[in-house]
Tab-separated table of C-alpha atoms in Angstrom:
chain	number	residue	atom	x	y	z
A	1	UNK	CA	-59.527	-51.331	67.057
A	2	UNK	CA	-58.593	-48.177	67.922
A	3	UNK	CA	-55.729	-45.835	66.605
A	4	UNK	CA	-54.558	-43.201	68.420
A	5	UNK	CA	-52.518	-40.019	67.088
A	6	UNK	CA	-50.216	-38.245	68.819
A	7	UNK	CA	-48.732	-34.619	67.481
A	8	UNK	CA	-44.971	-33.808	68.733
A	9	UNK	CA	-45.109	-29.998	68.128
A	10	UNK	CA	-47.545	-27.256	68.676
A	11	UNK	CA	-48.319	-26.480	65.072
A	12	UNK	CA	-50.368	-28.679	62.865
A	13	UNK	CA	-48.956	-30.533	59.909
A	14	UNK	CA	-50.141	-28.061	57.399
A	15	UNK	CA	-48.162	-25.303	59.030
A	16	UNK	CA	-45.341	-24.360	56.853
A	17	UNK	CA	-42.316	-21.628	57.573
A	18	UNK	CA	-43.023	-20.149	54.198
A	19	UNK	CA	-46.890	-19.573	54.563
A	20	UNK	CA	-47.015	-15.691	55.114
A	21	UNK	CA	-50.782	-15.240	53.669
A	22	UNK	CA	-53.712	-17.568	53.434
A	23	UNK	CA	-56.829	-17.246	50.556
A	24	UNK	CA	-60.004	-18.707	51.929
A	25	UNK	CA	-60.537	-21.680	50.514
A	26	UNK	CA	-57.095	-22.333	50.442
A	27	UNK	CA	-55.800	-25.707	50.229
A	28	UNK	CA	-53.776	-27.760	53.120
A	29	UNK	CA	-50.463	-27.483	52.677
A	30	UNK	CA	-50.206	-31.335	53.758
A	31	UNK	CA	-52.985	-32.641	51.354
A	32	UNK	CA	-50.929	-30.452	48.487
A	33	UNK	CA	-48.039	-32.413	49.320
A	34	UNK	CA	-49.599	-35.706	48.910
A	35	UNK	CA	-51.685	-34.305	45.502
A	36	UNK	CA	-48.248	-33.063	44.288
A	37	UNK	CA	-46.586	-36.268	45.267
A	38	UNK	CA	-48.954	-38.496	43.336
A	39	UNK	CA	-47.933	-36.711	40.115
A	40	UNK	CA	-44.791	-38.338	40.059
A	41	UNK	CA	-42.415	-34.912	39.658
A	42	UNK	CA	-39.852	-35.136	36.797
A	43	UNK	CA	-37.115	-32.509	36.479
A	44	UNK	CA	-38.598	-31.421	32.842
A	45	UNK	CA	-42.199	-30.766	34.166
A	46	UNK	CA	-44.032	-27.566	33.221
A	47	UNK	CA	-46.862	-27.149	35.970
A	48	UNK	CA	-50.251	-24.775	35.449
A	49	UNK	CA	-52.564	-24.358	38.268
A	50	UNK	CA	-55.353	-22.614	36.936
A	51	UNK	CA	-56.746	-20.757	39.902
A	52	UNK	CA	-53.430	-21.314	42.409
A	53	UNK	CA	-54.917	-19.348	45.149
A	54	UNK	CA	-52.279	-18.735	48.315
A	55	UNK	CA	-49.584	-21.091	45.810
A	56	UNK	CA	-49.703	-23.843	48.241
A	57	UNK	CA	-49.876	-26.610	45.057
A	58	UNK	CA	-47.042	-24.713	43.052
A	59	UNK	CA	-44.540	-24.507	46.200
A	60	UNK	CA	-45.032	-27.829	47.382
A	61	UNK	CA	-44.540	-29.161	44.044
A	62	UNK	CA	-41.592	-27.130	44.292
A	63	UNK	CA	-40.578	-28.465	47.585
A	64	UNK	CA	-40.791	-31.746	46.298
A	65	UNK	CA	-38.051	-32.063	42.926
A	66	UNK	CA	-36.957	-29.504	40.505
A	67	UNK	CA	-39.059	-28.217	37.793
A	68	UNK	CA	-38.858	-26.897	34.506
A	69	UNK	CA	-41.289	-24.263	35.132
A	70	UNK	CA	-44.078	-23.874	37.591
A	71	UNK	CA	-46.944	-21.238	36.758
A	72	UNK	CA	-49.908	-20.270	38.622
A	73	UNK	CA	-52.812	-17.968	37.960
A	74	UNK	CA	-55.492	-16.728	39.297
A	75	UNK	CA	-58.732	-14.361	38.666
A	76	UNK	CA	-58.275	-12.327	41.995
A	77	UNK	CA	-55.075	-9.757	42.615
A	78	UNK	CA	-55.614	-10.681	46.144
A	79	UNK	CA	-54.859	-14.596	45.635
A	80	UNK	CA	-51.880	-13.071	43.349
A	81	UNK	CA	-50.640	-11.042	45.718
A	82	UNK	CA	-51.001	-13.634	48.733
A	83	UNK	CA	-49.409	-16.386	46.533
A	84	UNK	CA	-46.684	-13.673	45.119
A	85	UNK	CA	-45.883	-13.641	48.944
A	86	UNK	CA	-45.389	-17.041	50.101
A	87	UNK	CA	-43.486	-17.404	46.934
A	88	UNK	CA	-40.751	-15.346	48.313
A	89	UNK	CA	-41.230	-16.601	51.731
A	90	UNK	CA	-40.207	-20.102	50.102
A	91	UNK	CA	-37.494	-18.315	48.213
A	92	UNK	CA	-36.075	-16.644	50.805
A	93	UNK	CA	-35.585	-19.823	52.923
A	94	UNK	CA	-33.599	-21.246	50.160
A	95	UNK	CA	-35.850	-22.881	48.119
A	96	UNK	CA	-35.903	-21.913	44.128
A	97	UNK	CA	-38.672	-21.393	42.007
């Protein structure tokens, strides 16, 4: 059979309002969600992604419930600093962190 898609906006699905910077290698925002979903988020959870990149992971964790703490690292300043940014993108839009 066949399946057929159809998208309702311009943007893809990984597109987020919060995404100000991108790392290469960065992962989808979209397959984040889903990664971050399957962890089954509890309020007390203290989250480390080793190598967090642009932050995608962390803020869609975020996006999805509460957390006790969510940390990221990275080797490179520029992943820092690109992740540093979309960090306060998500803030500023009224999500916490």
């Amino acid at each position: 059979g066949w399946l057929a898609l159809v998208r309702i906006s311009p943007q893809p699905l990984s597109t987020r309002a919060w995404r100000e910077c991108v790392t290469p290698g960065a992962l989808q925002a979209t397959v984040a969600h889903v990664m971050a979903g399957l962890t089954q988020p509890k309020p007390n959870d203290i989250v480390l992604n080793v190598c967090c990149g642009s932050g995608t992971l962390l803020i869609e964790r975020g996006m999805l419930a509460p957390a006790q703490r969510l940390i990221g690292c990275d080797i490179s300043e520029q992943a820092l600093d690109c992740a540093a940014r979309n960090v306060a993108a998500w803030r500023a839009r009224g999500a916490g962190l």
